[in-house]
PDB file of C-alpha atoms in Angstrom:
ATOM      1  CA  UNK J  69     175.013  92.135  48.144  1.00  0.00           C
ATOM      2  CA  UNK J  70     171.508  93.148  49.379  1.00  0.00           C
ATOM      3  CA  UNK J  71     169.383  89.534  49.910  1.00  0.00           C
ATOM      4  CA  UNK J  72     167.298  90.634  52.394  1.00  0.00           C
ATOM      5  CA  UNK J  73     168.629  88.008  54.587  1.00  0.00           C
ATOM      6  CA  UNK J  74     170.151  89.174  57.545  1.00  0.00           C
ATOM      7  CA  UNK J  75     171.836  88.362  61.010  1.00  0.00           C
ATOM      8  CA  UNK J  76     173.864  90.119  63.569  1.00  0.00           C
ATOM      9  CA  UNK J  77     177.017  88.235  62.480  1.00  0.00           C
ATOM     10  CA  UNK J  78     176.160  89.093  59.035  1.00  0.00           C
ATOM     11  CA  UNK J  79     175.733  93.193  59.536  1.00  0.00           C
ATOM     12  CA  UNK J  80     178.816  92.987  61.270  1.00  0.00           C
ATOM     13  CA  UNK J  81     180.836  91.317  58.333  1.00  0.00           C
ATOM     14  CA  UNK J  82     179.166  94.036  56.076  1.00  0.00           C
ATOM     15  CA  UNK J  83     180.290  97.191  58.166  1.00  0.00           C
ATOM     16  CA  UNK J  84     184.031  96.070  57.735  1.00  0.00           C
ATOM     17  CA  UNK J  85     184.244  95.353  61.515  1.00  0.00           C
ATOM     18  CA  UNK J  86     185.783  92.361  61.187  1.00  0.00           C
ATOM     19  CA  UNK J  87     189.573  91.190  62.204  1.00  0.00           C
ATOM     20  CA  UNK J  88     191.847  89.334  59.842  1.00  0.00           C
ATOM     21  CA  UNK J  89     191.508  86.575  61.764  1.00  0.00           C
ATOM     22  CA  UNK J  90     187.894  85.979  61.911  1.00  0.00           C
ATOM     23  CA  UNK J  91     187.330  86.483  57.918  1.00  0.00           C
ATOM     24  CA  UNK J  92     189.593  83.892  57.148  1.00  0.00           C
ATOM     25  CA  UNK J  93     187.874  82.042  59.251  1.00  0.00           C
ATOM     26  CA  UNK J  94     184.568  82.610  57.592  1.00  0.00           C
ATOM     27  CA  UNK J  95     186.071  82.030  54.046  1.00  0.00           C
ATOM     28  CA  UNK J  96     187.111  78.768  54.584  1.00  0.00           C
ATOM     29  CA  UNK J  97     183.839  77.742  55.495  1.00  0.00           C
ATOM     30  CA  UNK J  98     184.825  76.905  59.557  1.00  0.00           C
ATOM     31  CA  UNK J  99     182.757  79.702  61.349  1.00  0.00           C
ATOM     32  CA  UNK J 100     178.666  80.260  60.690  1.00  0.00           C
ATOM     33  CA  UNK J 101     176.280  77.212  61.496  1.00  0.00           C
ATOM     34  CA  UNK J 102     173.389  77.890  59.153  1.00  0.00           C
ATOM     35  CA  UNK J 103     173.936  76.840  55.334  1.00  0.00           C
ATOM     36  CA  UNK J 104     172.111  80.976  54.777  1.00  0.00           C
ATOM     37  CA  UNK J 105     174.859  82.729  56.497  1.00  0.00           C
ATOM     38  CA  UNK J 106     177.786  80.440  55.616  1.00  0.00           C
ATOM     39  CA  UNK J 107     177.058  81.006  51.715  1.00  0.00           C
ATOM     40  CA  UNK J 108     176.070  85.092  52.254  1.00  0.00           C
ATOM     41  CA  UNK J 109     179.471  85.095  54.118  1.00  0.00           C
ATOM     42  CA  UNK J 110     181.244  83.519  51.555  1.00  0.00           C
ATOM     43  CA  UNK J 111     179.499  85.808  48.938  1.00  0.00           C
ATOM     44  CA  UNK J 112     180.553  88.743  51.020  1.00  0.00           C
ATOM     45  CA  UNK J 113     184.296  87.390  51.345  1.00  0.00           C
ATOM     46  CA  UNK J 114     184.813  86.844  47.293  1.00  0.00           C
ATOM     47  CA  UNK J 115     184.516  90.936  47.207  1.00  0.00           C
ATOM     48  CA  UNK J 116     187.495  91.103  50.289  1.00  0.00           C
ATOM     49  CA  UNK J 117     189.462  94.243  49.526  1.00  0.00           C
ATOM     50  CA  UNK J 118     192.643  91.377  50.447  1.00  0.00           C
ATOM     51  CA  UNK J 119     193.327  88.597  47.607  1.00  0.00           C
ATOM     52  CA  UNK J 120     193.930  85.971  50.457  1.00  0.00           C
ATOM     53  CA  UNK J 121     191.082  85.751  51.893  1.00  0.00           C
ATOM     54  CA  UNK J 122     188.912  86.286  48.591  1.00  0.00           C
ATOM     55  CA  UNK J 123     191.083  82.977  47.146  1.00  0.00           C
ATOM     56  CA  UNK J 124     190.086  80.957  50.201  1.00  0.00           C
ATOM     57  CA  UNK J 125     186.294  81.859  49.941  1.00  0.00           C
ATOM     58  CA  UNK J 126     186.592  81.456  45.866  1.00  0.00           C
ATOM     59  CA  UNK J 127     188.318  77.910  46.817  1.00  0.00           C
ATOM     60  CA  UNK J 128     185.638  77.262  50.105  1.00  0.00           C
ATOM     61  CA  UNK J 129     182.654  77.467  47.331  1.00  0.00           C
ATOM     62  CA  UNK J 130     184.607  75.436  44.211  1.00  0.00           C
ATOM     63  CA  UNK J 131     184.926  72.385  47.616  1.00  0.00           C
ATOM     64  CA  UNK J 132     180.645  72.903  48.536  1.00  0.00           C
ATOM     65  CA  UNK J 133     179.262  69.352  47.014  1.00  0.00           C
ATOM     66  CA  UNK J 134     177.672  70.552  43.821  1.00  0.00           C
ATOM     67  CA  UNK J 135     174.249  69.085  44.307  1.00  0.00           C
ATOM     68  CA  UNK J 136     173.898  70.757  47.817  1.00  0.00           C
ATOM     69  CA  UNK J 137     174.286  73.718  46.602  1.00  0.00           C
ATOM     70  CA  UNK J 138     172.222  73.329  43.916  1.00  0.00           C
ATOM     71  CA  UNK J 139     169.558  72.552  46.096  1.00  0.00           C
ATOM     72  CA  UNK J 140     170.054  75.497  48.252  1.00  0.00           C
ATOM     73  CA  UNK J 141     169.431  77.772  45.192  1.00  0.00           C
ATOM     74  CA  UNK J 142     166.175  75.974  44.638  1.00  0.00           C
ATOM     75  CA  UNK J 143     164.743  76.583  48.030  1.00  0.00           C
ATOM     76  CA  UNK J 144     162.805  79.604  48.584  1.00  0.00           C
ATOM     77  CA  UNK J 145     164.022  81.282  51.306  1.00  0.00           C
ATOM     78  CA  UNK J 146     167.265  81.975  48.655  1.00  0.00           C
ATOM     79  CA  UNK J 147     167.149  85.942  46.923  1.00  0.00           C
ATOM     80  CA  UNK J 148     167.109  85.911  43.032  1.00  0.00           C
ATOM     81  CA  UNK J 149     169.963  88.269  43.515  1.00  0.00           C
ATOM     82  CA  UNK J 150     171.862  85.167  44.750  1.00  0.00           C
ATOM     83  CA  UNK J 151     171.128  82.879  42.705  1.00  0.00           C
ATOM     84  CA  UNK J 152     172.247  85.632  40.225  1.00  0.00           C
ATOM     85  CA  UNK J 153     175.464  85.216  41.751  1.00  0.00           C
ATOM     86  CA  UNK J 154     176.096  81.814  41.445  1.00  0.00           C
ATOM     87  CA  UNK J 155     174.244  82.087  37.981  1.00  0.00           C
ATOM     88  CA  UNK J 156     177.254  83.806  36.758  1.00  0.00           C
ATOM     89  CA  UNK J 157     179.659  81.484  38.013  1.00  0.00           C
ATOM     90  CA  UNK J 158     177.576  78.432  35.784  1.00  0.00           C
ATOM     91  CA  UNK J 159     175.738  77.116  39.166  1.00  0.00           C
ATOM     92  CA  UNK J 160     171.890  76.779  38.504  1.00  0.00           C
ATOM     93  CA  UNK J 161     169.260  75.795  40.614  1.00  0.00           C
ATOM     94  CA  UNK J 162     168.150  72.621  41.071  1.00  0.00           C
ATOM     95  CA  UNK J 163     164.319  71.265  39.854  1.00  0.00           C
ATOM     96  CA  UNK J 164     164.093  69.708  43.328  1.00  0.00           C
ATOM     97  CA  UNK J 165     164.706  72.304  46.426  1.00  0.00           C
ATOM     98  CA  UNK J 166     166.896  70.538  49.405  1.00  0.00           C
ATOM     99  CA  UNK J 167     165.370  70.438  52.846  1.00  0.00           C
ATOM    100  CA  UNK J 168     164.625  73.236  54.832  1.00  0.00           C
ATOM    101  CA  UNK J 169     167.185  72.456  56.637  1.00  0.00           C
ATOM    102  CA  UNK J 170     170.206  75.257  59.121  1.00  0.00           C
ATOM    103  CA  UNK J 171     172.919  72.816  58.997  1.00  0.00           C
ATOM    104  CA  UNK J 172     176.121  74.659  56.955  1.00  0.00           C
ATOM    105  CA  UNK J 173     176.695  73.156  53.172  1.00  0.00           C
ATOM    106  CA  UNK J 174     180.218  72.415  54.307  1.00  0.00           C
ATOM    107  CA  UNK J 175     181.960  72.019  57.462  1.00  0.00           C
ATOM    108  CA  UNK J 176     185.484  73.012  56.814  1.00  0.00           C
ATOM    109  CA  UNK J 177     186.558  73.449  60.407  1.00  0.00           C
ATOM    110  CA  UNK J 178     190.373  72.321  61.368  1.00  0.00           C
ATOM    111  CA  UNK J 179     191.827  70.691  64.153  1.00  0.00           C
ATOM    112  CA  UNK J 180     193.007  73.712  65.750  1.00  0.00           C
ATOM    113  CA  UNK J 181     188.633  74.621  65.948  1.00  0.00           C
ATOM    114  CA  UNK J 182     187.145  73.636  69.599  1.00  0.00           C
ATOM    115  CA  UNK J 183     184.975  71.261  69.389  1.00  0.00           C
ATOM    116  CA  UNK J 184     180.822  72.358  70.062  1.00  0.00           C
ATOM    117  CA  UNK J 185     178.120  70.393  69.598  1.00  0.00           C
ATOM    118  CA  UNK J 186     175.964  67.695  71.921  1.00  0.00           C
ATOM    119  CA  UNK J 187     178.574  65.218  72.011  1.00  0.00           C
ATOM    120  CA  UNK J 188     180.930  68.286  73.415  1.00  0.00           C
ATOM    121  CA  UNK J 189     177.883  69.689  75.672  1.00  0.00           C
ATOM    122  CA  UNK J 190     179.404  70.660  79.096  1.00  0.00           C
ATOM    123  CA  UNK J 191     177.705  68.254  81.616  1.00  0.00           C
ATOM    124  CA  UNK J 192     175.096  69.780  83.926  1.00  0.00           C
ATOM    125  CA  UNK J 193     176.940  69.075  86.900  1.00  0.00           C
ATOM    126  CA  UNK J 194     180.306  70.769  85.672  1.00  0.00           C
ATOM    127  CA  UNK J 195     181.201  74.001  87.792  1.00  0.00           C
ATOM    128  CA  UNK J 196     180.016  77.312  86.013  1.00  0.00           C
ATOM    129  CA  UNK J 197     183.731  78.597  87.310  1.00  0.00           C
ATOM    130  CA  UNK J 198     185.202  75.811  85.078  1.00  0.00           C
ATOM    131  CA  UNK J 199     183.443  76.545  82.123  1.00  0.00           C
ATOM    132  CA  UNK J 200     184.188  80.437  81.947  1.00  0.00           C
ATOM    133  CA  UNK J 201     187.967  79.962  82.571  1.00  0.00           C
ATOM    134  CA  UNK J 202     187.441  77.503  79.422  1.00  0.00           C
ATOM    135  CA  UNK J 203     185.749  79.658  77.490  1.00  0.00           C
ATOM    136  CA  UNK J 204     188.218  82.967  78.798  1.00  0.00           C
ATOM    137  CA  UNK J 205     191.643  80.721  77.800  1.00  0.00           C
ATOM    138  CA  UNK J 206     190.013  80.266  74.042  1.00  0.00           C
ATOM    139  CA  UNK J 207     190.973  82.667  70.858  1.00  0.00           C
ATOM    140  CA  UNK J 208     188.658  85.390  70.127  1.00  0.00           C
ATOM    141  CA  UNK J 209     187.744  83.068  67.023  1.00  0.00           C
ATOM    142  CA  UNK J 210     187.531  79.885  68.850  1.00  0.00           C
ATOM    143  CA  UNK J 211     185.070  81.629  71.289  1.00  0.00           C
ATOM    144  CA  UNK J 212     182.800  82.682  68.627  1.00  0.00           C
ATOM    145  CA  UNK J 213     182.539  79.083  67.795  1.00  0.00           C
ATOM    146  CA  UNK J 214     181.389  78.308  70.704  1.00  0.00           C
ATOM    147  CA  UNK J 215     178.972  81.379  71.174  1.00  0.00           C
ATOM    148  CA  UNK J 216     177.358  80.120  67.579  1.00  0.00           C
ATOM    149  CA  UNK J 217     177.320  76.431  68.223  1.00  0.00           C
ATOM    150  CA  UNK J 218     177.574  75.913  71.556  1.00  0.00           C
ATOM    151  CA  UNK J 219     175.311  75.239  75.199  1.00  0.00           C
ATOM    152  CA  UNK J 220     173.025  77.459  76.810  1.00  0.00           C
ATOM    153  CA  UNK J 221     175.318  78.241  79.907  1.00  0.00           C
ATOM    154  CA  UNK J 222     178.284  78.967  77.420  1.00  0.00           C
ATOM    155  CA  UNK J 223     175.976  81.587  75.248  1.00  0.00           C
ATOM    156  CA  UNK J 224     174.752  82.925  79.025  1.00  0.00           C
ATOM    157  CA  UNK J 225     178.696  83.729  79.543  1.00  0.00           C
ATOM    158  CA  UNK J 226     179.756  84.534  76.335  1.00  0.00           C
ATOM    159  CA  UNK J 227     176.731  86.882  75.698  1.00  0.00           C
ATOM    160  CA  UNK J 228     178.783  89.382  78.102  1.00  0.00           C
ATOM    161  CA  UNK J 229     182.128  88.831  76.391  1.00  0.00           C
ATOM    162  CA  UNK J 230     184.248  91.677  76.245  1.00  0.00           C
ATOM    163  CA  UNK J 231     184.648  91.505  72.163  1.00  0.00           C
ATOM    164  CA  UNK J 232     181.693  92.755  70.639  1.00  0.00           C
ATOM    165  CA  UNK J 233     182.172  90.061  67.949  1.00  0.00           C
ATOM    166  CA  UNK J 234     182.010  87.079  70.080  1.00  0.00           C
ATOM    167  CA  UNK J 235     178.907  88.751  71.914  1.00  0.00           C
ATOM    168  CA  UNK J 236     177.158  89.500  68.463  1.00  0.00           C
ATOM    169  CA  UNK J 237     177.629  85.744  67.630  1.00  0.00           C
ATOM    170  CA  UNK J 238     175.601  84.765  70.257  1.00  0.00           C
ATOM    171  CA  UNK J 239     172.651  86.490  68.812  1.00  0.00           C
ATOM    172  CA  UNK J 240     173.525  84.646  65.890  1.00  0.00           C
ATOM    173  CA  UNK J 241     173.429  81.095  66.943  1.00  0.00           C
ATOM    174  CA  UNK J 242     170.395  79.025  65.771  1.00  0.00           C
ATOM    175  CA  UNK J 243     170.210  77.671  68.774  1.00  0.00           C
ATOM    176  CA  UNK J 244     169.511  80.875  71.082  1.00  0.00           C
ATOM    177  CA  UNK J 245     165.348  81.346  72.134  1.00  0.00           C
ATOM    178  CA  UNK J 246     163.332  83.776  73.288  1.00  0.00           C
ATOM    179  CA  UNK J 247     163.525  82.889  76.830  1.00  0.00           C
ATOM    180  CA  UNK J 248     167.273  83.622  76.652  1.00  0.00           C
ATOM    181  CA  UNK J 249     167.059  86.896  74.702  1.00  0.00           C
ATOM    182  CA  UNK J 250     164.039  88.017  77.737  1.00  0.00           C
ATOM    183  CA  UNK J 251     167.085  87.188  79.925  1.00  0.00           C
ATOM    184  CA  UNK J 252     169.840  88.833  77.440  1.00  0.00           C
ATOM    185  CA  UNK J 253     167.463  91.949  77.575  1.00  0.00           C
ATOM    186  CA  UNK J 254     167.081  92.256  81.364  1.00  0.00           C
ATOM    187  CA  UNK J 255     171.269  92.599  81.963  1.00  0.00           C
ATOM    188  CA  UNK J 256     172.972  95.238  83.197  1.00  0.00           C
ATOM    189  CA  UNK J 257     176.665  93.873  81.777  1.00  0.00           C
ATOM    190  CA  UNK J 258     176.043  92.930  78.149  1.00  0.00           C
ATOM    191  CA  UNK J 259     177.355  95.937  75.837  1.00  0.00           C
ATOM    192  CA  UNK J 260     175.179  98.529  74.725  1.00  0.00           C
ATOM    193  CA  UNK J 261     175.523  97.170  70.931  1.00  0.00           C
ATOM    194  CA  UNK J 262     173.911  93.823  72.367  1.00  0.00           C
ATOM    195  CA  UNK J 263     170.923  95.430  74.035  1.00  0.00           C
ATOM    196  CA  UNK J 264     170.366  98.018  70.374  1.00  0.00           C
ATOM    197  CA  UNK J 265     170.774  94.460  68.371  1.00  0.00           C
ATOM    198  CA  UNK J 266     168.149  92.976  70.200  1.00  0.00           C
ATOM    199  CA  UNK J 267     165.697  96.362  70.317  1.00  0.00           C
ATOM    200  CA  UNK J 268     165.877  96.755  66.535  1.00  0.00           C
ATOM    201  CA  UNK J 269     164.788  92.873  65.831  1.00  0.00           C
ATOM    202  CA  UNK J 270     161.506  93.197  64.888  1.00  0.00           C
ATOM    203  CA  UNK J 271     160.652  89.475  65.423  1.00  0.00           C
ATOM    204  CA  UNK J 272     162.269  89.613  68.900  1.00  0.00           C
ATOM    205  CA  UNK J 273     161.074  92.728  70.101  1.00  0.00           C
ATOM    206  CA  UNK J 274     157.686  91.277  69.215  1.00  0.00           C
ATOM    207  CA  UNK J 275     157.484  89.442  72.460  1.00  0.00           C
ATOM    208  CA  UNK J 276     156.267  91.618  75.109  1.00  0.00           C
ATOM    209  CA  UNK J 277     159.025  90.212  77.662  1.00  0.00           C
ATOM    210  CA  UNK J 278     161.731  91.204  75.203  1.00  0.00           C
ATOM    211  CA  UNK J 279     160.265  94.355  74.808  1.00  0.00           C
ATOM    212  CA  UNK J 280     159.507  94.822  78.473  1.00  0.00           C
ATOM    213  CA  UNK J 281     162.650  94.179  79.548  1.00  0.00           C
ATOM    214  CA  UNK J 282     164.659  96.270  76.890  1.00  0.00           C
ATOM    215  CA  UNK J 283     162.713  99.503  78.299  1.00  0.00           C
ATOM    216  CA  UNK J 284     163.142  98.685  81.702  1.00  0.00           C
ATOM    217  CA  UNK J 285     167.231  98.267  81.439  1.00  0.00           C
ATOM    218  CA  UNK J 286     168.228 101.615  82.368  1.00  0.00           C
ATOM    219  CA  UNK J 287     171.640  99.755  80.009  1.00  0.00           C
ATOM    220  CA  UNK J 288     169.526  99.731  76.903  1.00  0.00           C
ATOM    221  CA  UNK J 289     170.227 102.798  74.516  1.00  0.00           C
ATOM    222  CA  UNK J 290     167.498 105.749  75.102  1.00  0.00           C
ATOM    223  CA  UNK J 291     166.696 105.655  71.555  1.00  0.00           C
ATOM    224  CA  UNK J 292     165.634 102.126  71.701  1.00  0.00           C
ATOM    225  CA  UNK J 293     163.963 102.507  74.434  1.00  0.00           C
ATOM    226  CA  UNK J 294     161.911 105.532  73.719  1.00  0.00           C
ATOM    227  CA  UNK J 295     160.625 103.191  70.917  1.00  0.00           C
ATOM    228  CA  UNK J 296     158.973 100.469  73.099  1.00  0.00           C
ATOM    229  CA  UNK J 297     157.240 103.111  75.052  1.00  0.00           C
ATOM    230  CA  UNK J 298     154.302 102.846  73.378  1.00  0.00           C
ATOM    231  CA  UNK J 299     153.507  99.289  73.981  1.00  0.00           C
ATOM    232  CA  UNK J 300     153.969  99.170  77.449  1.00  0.00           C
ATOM    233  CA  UNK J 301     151.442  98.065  79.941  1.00  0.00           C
ATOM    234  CA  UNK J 302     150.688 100.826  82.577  1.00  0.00           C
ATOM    235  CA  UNK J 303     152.744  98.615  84.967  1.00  0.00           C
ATOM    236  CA  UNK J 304     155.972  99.213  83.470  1.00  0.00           C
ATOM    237  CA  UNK J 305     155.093 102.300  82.589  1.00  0.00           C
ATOM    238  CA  UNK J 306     154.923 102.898  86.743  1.00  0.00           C
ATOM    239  CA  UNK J 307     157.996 101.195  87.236  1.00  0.00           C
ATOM    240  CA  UNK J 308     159.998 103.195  85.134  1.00  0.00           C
ATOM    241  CA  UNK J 309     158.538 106.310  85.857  1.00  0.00           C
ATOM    242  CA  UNK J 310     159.655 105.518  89.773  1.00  0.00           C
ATOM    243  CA  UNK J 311     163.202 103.877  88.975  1.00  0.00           C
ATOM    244  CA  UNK J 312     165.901 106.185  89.577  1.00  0.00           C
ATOM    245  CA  UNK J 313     168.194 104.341  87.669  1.00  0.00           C
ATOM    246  CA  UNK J 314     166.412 104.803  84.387  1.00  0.00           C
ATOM    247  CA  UNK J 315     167.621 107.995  81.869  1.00  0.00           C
ATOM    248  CA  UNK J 316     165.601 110.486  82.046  1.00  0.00           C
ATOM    249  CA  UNK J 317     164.368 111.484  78.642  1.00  0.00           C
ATOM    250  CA  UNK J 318     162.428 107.978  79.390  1.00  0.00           C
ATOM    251  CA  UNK J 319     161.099 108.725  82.199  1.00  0.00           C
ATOM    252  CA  UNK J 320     159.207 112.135  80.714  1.00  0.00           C
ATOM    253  CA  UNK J 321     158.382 109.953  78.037  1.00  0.00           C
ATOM    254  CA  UNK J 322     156.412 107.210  79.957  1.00  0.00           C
ATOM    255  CA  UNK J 323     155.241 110.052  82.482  1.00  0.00           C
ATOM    256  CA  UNK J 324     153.560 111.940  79.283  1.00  0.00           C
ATOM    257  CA  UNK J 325     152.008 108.361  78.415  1.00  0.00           C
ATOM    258  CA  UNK J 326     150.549 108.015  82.246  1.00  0.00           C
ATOM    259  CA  UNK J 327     148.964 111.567  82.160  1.00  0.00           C
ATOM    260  CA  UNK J 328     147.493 111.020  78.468  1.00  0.00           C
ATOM    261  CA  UNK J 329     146.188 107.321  79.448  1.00  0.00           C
ATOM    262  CA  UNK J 330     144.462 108.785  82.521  1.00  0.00           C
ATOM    263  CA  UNK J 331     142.989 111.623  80.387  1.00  0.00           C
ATOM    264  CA  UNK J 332     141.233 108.832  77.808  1.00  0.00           C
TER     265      UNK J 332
END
């Protein structure tokens, strides 16, 4: 369904690359932390090519409190083209839009779901060792969880999880700033599906640290790099042009952007 609303997690649901596992997940309710995502997923999972999981979404929206979602329809950041949707199914707007407010319309997670949050924050004097063998003993689902809901330090290890789905969630968590993503950008471990996320954000890339450091990752995909090239300062510009680690075509590329800023 095209909304215009749209988040790592979310593209990754709608190319299909998504275990089992992890949809049913989503369609009861248990896995995205913004009220946006968790009803887009939902309207994603009704259309699952297996009946399972479309019943348990179907069932997931019958349980959201009616007047919540009635007041999500009525806020403005929600497409016609879902309101359409629940139009058809005899749910209307409301006259009064809810809050602005991230927090999911239902919270259907089970027992068996670890538990994130501030009152499950991981305290700061906790070993960094402890917390990734926590994190590396959880289920691919439980881990994206935690990458959507959980601390700073857990989104700075899970960022450079081996799944790309638990990594993607990171860049999906509410909670994850620009500071992080500048240090998300600058890594030479995160996946190459991490660092192209990132590059083709247009509010993140925005930031001139973001976009700094993307270029400057001889990790980051030469395509999305060649892009930035343009709004570099002559200082990165240098740098690149004199790092040996950095690809090549880049390299000409900033080179060609020295010569013609020296010519002006």
């Amino acid at each position: 369904m095209g909304t215009g609303f749209r988040t790592p997690l979310l593209d990754t649901f709608r190319r299909g690359e998504v275990s089992r596992e992890i949809k049913m997940l989503a369609a009861r309710g248990a896995l995205a932390p913004r009220a946006h995502e968790q009803v887009m997923l939902l309207v994603e999972l009704v259309a699952d090519p297996e009946p399972e999981i479309r019943l348990v979404a179907e069932e997931t929206i019958a349980a959201i409190p009616r007047q919540a979602l009635e007041g999500f329809l009525a806020r403005s950041d929600a497409s016609a083209t879902l309101r359409e949707f629940f139009a058809a199914r005899g749910i209307q707007s409301a006259a009064i839009p809810a809050a602005d407010s991230d927090e999911p319309l239902i919270d259907r997670s089970g027992p068996e779901d670890p538990q994130v949050g501030p009152e499950a924050s991981v305290p700061e004097a906790a070993d960094k060792q402890g917390t990734l063998q926590r994190l590396t003993s959880m289920t691919v689902a439980a881990r994206m969880k935690v990458a959507l809901k959980g601390t700073r330090e857990e989104r700075a290890i899970l960022i450079r999880d081996p799944n790309r789905m638990v990594s993607v969630s990171v860049l999906s968590s509410p909670k994850v700033n620009e500071s992080e993503l500048e240090g998300f950008a600058k890594m030479a471990n995160v996946s190459d599906e991490v660092l192209r996320i990132i590059g083709h954000t247009r509010a993140w890339v925005k930031n001139y640290g973001i976009a700094s450091a993307l270029a400057r990752n001889p990790k980051t995909p030469v395509a999305v790099a060649l892009n930035l090239v343009q709004r570099l300062k002559e200082r990165d510009r240098k740098l690149i042009s004199l790092d040996r680690n950095a690809q090549e075509p880049l390299k000409i590329a900033v080179r060609k952007r020295l010569i013609k800023g020296n010519k002006e």
